[in-house]
Short mmCIF file of C-alpha atoms and ligand atoms in Angstrom, two decimals:
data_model
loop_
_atom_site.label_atom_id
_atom_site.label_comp_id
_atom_site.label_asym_id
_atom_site.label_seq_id
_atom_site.Cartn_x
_atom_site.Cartn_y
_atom_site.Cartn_z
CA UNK A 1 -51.87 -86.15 -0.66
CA UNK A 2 -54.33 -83.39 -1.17
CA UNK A 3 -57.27 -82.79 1.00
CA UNK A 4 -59.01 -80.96 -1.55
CA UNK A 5 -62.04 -78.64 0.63
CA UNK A 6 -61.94 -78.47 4.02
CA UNK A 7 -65.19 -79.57 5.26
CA UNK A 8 -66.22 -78.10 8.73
CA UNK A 9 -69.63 -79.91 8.34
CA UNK A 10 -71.19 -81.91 11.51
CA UNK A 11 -71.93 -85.14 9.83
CA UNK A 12 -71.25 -87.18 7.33
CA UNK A 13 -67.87 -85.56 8.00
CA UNK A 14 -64.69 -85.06 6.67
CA UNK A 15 -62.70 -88.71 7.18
CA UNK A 16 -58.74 -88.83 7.19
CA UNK A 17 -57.34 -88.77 3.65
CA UNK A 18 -55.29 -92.18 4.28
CA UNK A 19 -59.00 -93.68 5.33
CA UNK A 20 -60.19 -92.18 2.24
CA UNK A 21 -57.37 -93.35 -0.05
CA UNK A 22 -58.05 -97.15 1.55
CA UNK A 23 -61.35 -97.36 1.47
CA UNK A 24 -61.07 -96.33 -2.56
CA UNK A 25 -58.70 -98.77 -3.24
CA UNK A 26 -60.57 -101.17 -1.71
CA UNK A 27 -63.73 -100.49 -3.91
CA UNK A 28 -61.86 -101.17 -6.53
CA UNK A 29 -60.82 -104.31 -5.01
CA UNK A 30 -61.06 -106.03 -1.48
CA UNK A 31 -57.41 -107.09 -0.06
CA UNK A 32 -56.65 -110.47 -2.54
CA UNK A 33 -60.23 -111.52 -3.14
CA UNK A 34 -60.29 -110.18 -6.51
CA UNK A 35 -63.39 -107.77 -5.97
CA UNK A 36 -64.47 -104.91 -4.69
CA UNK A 37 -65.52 -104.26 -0.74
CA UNK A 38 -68.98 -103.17 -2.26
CA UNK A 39 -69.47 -107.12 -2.92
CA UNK A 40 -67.99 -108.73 -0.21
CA UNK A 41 -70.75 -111.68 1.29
CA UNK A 42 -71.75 -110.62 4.57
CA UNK A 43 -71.50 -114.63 5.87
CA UNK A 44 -68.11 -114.93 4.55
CA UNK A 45 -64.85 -115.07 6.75
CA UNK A 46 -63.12 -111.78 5.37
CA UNK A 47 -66.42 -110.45 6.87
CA UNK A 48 -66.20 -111.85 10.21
CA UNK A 49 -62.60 -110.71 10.15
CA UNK A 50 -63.80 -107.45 9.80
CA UNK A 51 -66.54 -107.69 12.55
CA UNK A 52 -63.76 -109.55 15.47
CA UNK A 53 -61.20 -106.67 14.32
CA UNK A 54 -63.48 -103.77 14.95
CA UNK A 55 -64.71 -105.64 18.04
CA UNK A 56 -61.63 -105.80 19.28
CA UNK A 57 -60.50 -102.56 18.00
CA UNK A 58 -63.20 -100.95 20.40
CA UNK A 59 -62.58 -102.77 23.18
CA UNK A 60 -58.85 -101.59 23.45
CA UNK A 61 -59.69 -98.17 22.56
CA UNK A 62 -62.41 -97.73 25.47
CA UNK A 63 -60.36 -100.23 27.61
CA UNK A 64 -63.04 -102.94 28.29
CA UNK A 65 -63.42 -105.97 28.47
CA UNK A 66 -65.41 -109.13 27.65
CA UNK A 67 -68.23 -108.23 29.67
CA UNK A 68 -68.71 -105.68 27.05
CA UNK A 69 -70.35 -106.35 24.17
CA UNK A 70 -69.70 -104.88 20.83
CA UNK A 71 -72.30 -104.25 18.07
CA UNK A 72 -72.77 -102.81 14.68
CA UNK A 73 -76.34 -101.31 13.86
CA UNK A 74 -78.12 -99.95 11.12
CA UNK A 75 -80.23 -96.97 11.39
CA UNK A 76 -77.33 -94.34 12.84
CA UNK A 77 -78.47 -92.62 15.79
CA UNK A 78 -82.18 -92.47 15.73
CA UNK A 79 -82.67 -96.16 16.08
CA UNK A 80 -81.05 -96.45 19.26
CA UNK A 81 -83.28 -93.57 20.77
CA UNK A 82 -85.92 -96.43 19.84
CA UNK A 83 -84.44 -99.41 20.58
CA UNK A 84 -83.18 -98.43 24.01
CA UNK A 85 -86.74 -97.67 25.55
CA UNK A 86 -88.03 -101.04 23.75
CA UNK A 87 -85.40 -103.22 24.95
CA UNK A 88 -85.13 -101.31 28.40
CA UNK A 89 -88.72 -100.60 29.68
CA UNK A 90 -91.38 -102.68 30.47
CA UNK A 91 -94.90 -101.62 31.27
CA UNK A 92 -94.71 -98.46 33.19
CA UNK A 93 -91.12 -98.46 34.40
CA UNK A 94 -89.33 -95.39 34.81
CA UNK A 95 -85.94 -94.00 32.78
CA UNK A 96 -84.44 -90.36 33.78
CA UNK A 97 -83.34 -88.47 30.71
CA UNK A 98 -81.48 -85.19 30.35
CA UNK A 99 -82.67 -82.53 27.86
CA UNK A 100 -79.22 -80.91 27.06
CA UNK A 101 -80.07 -80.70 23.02
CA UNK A 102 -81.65 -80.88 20.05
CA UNK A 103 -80.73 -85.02 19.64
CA UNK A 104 -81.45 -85.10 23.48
CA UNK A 105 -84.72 -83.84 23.53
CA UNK A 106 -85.41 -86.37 19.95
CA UNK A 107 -84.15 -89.13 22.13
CA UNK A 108 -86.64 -88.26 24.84
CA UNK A 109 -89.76 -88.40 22.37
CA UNK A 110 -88.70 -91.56 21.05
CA UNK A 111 -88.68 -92.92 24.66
CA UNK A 112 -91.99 -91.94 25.53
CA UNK A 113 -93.77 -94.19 22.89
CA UNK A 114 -92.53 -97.04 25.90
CA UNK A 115 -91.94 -95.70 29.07
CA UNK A 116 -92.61 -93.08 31.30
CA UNK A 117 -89.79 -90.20 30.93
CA UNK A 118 -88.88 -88.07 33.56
CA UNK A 119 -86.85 -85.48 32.34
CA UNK A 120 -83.67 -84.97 34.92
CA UNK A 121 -82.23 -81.19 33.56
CA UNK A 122 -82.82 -79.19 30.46
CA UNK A 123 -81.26 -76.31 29.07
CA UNK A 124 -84.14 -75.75 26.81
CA UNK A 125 -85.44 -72.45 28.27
CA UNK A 126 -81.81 -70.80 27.59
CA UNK A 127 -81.73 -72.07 23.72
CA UNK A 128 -79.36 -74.75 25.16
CA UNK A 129 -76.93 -72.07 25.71
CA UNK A 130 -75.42 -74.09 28.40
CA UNK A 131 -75.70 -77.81 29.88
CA UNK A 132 -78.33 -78.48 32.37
CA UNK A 133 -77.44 -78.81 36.26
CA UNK A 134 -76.29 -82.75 36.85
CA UNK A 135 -79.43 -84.31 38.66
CA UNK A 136 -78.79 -83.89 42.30
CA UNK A 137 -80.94 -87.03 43.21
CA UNK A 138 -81.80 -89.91 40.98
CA UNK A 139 -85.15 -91.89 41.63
CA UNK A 140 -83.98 -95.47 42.84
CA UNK A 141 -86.75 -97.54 40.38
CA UNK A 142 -85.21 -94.95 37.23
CA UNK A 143 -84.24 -97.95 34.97
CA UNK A 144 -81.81 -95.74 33.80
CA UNK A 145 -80.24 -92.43 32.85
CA UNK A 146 -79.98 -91.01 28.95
CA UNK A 147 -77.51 -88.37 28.12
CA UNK A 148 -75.80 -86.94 25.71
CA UNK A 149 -71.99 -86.17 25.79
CA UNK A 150 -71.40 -83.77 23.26
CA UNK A 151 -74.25 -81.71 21.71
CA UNK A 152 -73.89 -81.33 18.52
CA UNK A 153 -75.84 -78.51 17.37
CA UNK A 154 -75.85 -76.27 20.10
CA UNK A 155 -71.96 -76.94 20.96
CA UNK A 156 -71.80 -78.09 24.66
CA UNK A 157 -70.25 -80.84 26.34
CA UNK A 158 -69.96 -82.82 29.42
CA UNK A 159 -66.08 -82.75 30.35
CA UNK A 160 -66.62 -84.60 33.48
CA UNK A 161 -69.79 -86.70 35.03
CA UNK A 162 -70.61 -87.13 38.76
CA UNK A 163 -70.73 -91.03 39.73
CA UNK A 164 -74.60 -92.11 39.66
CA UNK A 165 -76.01 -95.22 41.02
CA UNK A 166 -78.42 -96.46 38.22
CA UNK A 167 -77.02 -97.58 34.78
CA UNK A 168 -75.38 -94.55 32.73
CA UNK A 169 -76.40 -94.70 28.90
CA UNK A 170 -74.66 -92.19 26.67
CA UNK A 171 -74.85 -91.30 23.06
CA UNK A 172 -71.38 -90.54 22.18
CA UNK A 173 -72.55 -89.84 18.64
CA UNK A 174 -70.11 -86.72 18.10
CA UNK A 175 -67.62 -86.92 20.51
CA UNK A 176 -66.40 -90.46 20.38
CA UNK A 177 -62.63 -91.45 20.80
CA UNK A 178 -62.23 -87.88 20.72
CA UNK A 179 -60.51 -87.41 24.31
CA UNK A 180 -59.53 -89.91 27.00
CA UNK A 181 -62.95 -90.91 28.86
CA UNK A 182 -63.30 -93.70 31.31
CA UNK A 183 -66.14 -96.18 29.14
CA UNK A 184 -66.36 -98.14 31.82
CA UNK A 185 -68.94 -95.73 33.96
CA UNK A 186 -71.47 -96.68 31.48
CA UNK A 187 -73.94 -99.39 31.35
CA UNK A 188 -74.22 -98.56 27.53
CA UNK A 189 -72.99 -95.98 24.96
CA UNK A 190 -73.50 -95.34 21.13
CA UNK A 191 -72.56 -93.90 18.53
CA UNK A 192 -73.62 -93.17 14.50
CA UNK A 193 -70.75 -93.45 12.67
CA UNK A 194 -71.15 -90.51 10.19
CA UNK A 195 -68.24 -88.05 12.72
CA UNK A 196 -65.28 -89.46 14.17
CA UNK A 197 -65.84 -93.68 13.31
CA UNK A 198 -67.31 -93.66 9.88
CA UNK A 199 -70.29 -92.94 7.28
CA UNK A 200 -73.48 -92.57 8.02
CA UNK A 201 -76.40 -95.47 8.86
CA UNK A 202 -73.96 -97.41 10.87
CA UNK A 203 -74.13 -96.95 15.14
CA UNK A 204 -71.35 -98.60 17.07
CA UNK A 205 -73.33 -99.54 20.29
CA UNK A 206 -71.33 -100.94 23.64
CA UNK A 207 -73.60 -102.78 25.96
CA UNK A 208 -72.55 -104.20 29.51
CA UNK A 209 -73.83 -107.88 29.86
CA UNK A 210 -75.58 -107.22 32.85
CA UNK A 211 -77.83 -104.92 31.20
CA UNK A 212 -78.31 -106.99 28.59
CA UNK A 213 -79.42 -109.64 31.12
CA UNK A 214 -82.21 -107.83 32.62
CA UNK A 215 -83.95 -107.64 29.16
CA UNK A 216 -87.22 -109.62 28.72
CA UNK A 217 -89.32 -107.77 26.53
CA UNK A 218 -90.61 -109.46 23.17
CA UNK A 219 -89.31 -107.73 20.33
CA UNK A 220 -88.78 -108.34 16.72
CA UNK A 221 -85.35 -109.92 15.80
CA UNK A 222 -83.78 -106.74 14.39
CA UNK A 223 -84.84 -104.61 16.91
CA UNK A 224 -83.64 -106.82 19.94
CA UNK A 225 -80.19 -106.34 21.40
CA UNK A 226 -79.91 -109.61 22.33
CA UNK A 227 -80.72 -111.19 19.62
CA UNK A 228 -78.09 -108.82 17.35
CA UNK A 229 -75.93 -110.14 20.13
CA UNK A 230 -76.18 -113.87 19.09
CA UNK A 231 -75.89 -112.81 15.77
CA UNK A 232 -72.52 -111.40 16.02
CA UNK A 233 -73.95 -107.98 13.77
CA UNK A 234 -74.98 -109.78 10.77
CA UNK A 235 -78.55 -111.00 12.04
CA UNK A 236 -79.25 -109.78 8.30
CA UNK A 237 -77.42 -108.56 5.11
CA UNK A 238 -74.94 -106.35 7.09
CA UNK A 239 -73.69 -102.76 5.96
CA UNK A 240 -70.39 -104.57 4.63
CA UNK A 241 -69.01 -101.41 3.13
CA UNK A 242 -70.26 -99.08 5.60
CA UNK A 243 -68.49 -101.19 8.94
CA UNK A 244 -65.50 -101.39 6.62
CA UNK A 245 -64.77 -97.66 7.01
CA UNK A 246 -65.35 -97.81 10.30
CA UNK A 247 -62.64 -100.44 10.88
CA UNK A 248 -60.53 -98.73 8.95
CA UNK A 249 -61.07 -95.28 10.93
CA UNK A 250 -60.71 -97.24 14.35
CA UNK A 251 -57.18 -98.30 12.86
CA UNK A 252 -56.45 -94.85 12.37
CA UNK A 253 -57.64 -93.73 15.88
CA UNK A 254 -55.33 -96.59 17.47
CA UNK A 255 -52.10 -95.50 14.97
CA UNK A 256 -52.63 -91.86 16.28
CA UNK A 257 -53.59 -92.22 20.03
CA UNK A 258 -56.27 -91.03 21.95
CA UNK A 259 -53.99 -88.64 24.27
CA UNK A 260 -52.02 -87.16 20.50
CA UNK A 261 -56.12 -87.02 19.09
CA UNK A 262 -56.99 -85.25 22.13
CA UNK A 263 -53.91 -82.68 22.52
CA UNK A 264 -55.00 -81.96 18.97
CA UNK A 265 -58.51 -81.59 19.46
CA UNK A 266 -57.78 -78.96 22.22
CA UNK A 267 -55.69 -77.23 20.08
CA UNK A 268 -57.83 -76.72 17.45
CA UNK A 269 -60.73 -75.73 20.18
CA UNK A 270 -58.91 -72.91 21.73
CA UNK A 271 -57.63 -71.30 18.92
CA UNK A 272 -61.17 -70.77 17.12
CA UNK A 273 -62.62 -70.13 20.60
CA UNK A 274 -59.66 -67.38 21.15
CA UNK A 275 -60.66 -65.96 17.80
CA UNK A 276 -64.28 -65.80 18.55
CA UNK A 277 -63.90 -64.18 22.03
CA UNK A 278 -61.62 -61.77 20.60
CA UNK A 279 -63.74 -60.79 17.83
CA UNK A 280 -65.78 -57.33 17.29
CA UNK A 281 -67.66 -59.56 14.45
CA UNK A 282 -68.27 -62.95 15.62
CA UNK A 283 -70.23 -63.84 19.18
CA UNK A 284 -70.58 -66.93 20.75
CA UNK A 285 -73.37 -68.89 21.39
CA UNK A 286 -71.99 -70.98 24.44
CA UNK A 287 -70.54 -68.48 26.69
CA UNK A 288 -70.31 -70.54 29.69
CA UNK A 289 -66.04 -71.85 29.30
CA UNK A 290 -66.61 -74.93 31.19
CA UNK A 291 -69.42 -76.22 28.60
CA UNK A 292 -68.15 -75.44 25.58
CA UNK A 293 -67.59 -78.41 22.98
CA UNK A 294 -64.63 -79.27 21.55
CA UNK A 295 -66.27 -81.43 18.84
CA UNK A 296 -68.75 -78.21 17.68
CA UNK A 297 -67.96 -74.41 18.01
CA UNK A 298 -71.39 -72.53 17.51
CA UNK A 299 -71.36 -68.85 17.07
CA UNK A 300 -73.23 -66.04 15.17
CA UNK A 301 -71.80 -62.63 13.46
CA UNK A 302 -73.20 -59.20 14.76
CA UNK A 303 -76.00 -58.96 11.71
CA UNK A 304 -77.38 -61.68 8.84
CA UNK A 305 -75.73 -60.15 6.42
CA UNK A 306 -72.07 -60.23 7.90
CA UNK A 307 -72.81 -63.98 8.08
CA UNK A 308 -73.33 -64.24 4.29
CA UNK A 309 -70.72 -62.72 3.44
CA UNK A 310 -68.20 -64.06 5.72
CA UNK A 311 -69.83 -67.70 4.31
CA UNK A 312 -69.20 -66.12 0.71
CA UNK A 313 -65.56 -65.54 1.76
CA UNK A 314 -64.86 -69.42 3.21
CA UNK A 315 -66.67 -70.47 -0.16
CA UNK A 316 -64.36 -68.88 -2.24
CA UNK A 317 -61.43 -70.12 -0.32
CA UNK A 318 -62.49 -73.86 -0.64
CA UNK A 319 -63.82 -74.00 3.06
CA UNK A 320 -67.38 -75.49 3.49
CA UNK A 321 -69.62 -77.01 5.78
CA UNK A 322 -69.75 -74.38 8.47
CA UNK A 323 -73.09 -72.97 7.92
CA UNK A 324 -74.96 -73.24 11.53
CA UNK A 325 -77.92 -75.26 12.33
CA UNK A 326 -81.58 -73.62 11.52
CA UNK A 327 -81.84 -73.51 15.38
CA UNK A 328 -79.12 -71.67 16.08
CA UNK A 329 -77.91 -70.13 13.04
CA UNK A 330 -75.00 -68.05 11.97
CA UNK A 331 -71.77 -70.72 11.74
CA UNK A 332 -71.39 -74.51 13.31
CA UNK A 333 -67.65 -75.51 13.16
CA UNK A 334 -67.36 -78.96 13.65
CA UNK A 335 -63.86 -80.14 14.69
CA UNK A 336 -63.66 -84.03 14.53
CA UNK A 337 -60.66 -85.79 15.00
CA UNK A 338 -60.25 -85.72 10.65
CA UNK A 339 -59.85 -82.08 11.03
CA UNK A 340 -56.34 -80.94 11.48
CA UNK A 341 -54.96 -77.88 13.39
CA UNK A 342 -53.82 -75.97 9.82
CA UNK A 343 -57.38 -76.45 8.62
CA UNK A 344 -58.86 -74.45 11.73
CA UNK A 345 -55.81 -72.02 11.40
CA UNK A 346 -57.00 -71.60 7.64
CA UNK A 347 -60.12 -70.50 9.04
CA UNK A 348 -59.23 -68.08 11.91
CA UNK A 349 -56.98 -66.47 9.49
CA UNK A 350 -59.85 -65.88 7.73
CA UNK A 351 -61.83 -64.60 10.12
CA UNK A 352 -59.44 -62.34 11.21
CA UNK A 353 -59.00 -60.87 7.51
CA UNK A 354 -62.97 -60.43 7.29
CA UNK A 355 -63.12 -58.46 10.24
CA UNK A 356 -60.11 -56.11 8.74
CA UNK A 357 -62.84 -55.62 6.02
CA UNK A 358 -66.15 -54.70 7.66
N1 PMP B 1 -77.19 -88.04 18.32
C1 PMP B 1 -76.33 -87.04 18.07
C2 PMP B 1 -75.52 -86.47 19.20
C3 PMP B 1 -76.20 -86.54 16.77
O1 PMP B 1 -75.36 -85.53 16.53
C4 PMP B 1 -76.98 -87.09 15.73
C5 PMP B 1 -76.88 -86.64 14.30
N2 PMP B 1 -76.17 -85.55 14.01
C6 PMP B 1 -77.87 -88.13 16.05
C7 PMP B 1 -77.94 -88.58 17.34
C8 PMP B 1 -78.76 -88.72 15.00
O2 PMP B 1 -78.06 -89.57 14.17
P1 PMP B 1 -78.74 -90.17 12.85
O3 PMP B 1 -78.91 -89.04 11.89
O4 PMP B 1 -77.74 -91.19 12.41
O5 PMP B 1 -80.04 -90.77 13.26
#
């Protein structure tokens, strides 16, 4: 099958060709229902096959259990920086949040329309070169502590996490099922779809019963964990299509393995980091090893004009996607578990016949 591009873009990324080729045949038509997934009813029982699958699906993939439970959400990311501090905080209680990022530091503002925010570590004044100290002490009342695992725009990541006492909440969003984590250290994590589980508006989000227990807030339907909860997901007209793809990516995630996904993953991270430290052209813009993503390689060329053309160059050879964030500029490579290892050697091969050139 051909892959066509290669798309280095952070999100909506590149999805496995197999995913692709079933999710278009099953626009065209949905298993033997004689339509296409596009028109499935949301109340009907291929639906809730769907939802149980993917539940269940998640739950073996993050080994959990039960006292887990397992939701679909619209509104990708950003509604889950609002939702937590609404469902979460009450009056003037407390939650600890660490200000490792750009989607970190959006999180944070989201929070403090409900709560007061103490921030616990940021990496802002070094351009989020690097990820902030772990908090050494954690205030007792803190409801509970925000992070992100894997920065996607400035390319760090948390490789391990200290134990903490409060309940853990993580947004996952771009490093999900990408290497072998324990799940169970956190009260909740997230996800939007649009990287390694999906397309975009959809948010896998994993809550532990006991935090959903300690919610007593009044909140609208919709934006009420609980109440998604007792609706199994389809409290209204759910994103049929959109959870589709991500069942059909968490099947492809459980056919390859975590540990093969991961051995990849590092793979692909070391030789593009190799490159890039071993380049007269091309600088880093993590240079701290033990922070450097996995999911998101950020680096710069010497001068602006070396980055256009070396964009030029990947244009021309069908490789797109890699032009960096406004923040940090020059190139963001994003290497999701769709990305394969001769797709990244494509590109180091180019880079290494650019800098022949210049
Ligand atoms: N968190 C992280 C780590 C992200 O990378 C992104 C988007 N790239 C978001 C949150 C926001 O997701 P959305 O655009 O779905 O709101």
């Amino acid at each position: 099958m051909s892959i066509g591009k290669i798309n280095f873009g952070a999100g909506p990324a590149a999805l496995p060709p197999e995913v692709l080729h079933d999710v278009s045949k099953a626009v065209w038509r949905y298993k033997n229902t004689g339509y296409s997934i596009l028109e499935l009813p949301h109340r009907g029982a291929e639906f809730l096959e769907i939802i149980e699958e993917s539940k269940s699906l998640v739950r073996g993939l993050c080994g959990i259990g039960s006292d887990y439970e397992v939701l679909w959400m619209h509104g990708g990311g950003r509604m889950q920086f609002s939702m937590i501090p609404m469902n979460f905080l009450s009056g003037k209680e407390t939650a600890g949040y660490i200000d490792s990022g750009h989607w970190a530091a959006e999180a944070i503002d989201y929070a403090r329309y409900y709560g007061d925010i103490k921030i616990l570590g940021s990496s802002k004044e070094t351009k989020y070169d690097r990820l902030p100290a772990w908090p050494a002490a954690i205030p007792a009342d803190t409801k509970y502590l925000h992070f992100t695992t894997n920065n996607t725009i400035y390319g760090t990541q948390y490789h391990n996490i200290p134990d903490i006492s409060i309940p853990l909440i993580g947004d996952m969003s771009s490093d999900i099922f990408s290497c072998k984590r324990d799940y169970s250290r956190y009260a909740m994590f997230y996800a939007a779809a649009q990287k390694n589980i999906g397309t975009p508006g959809v948010a896998l989000v994993v809550i532990h019963k006991s935090l959903l227990d300690g919610i007593t807030n009044k909140l609208p339907p919709m934006l009420d964990y609980k109440a998604q909860v007792k609706e199994n997901s389809i409290l209204n007209t759910a994103n049929v299509s959109g959870i589709y793809v991500s069942l059909l990516m968490l099947r492809w995630i459980k056919a390859k393995g975590i540990a093969t996904i991961e051995a990849e993953n590092d793979q692909k991270a070391a030789m593009l980091y190799e490159a890039i430290d071993n380049s007269k052209v091309f600088v880093p813009h993590v240079k701290e090893v033990a922070h450097r993503s996995k999911m998101n390689v950020c680096f710069i060329a010497k001068n602006e004009a070396l980055e256009k053309d070396f964009l030029k160059l990947c244009e021309q050879n069908d490789i797109i996607g890699l032009q960096g964030h406004r923040a940090v500029g020059g190139f963001r490579v994003s290497l999701y578990n769709a990305i394969t290892a001769e797709s990244v050697t494509r590109l180091v091969e180019l880079m290494k016949e650019f800098e022949t050139k210049v």
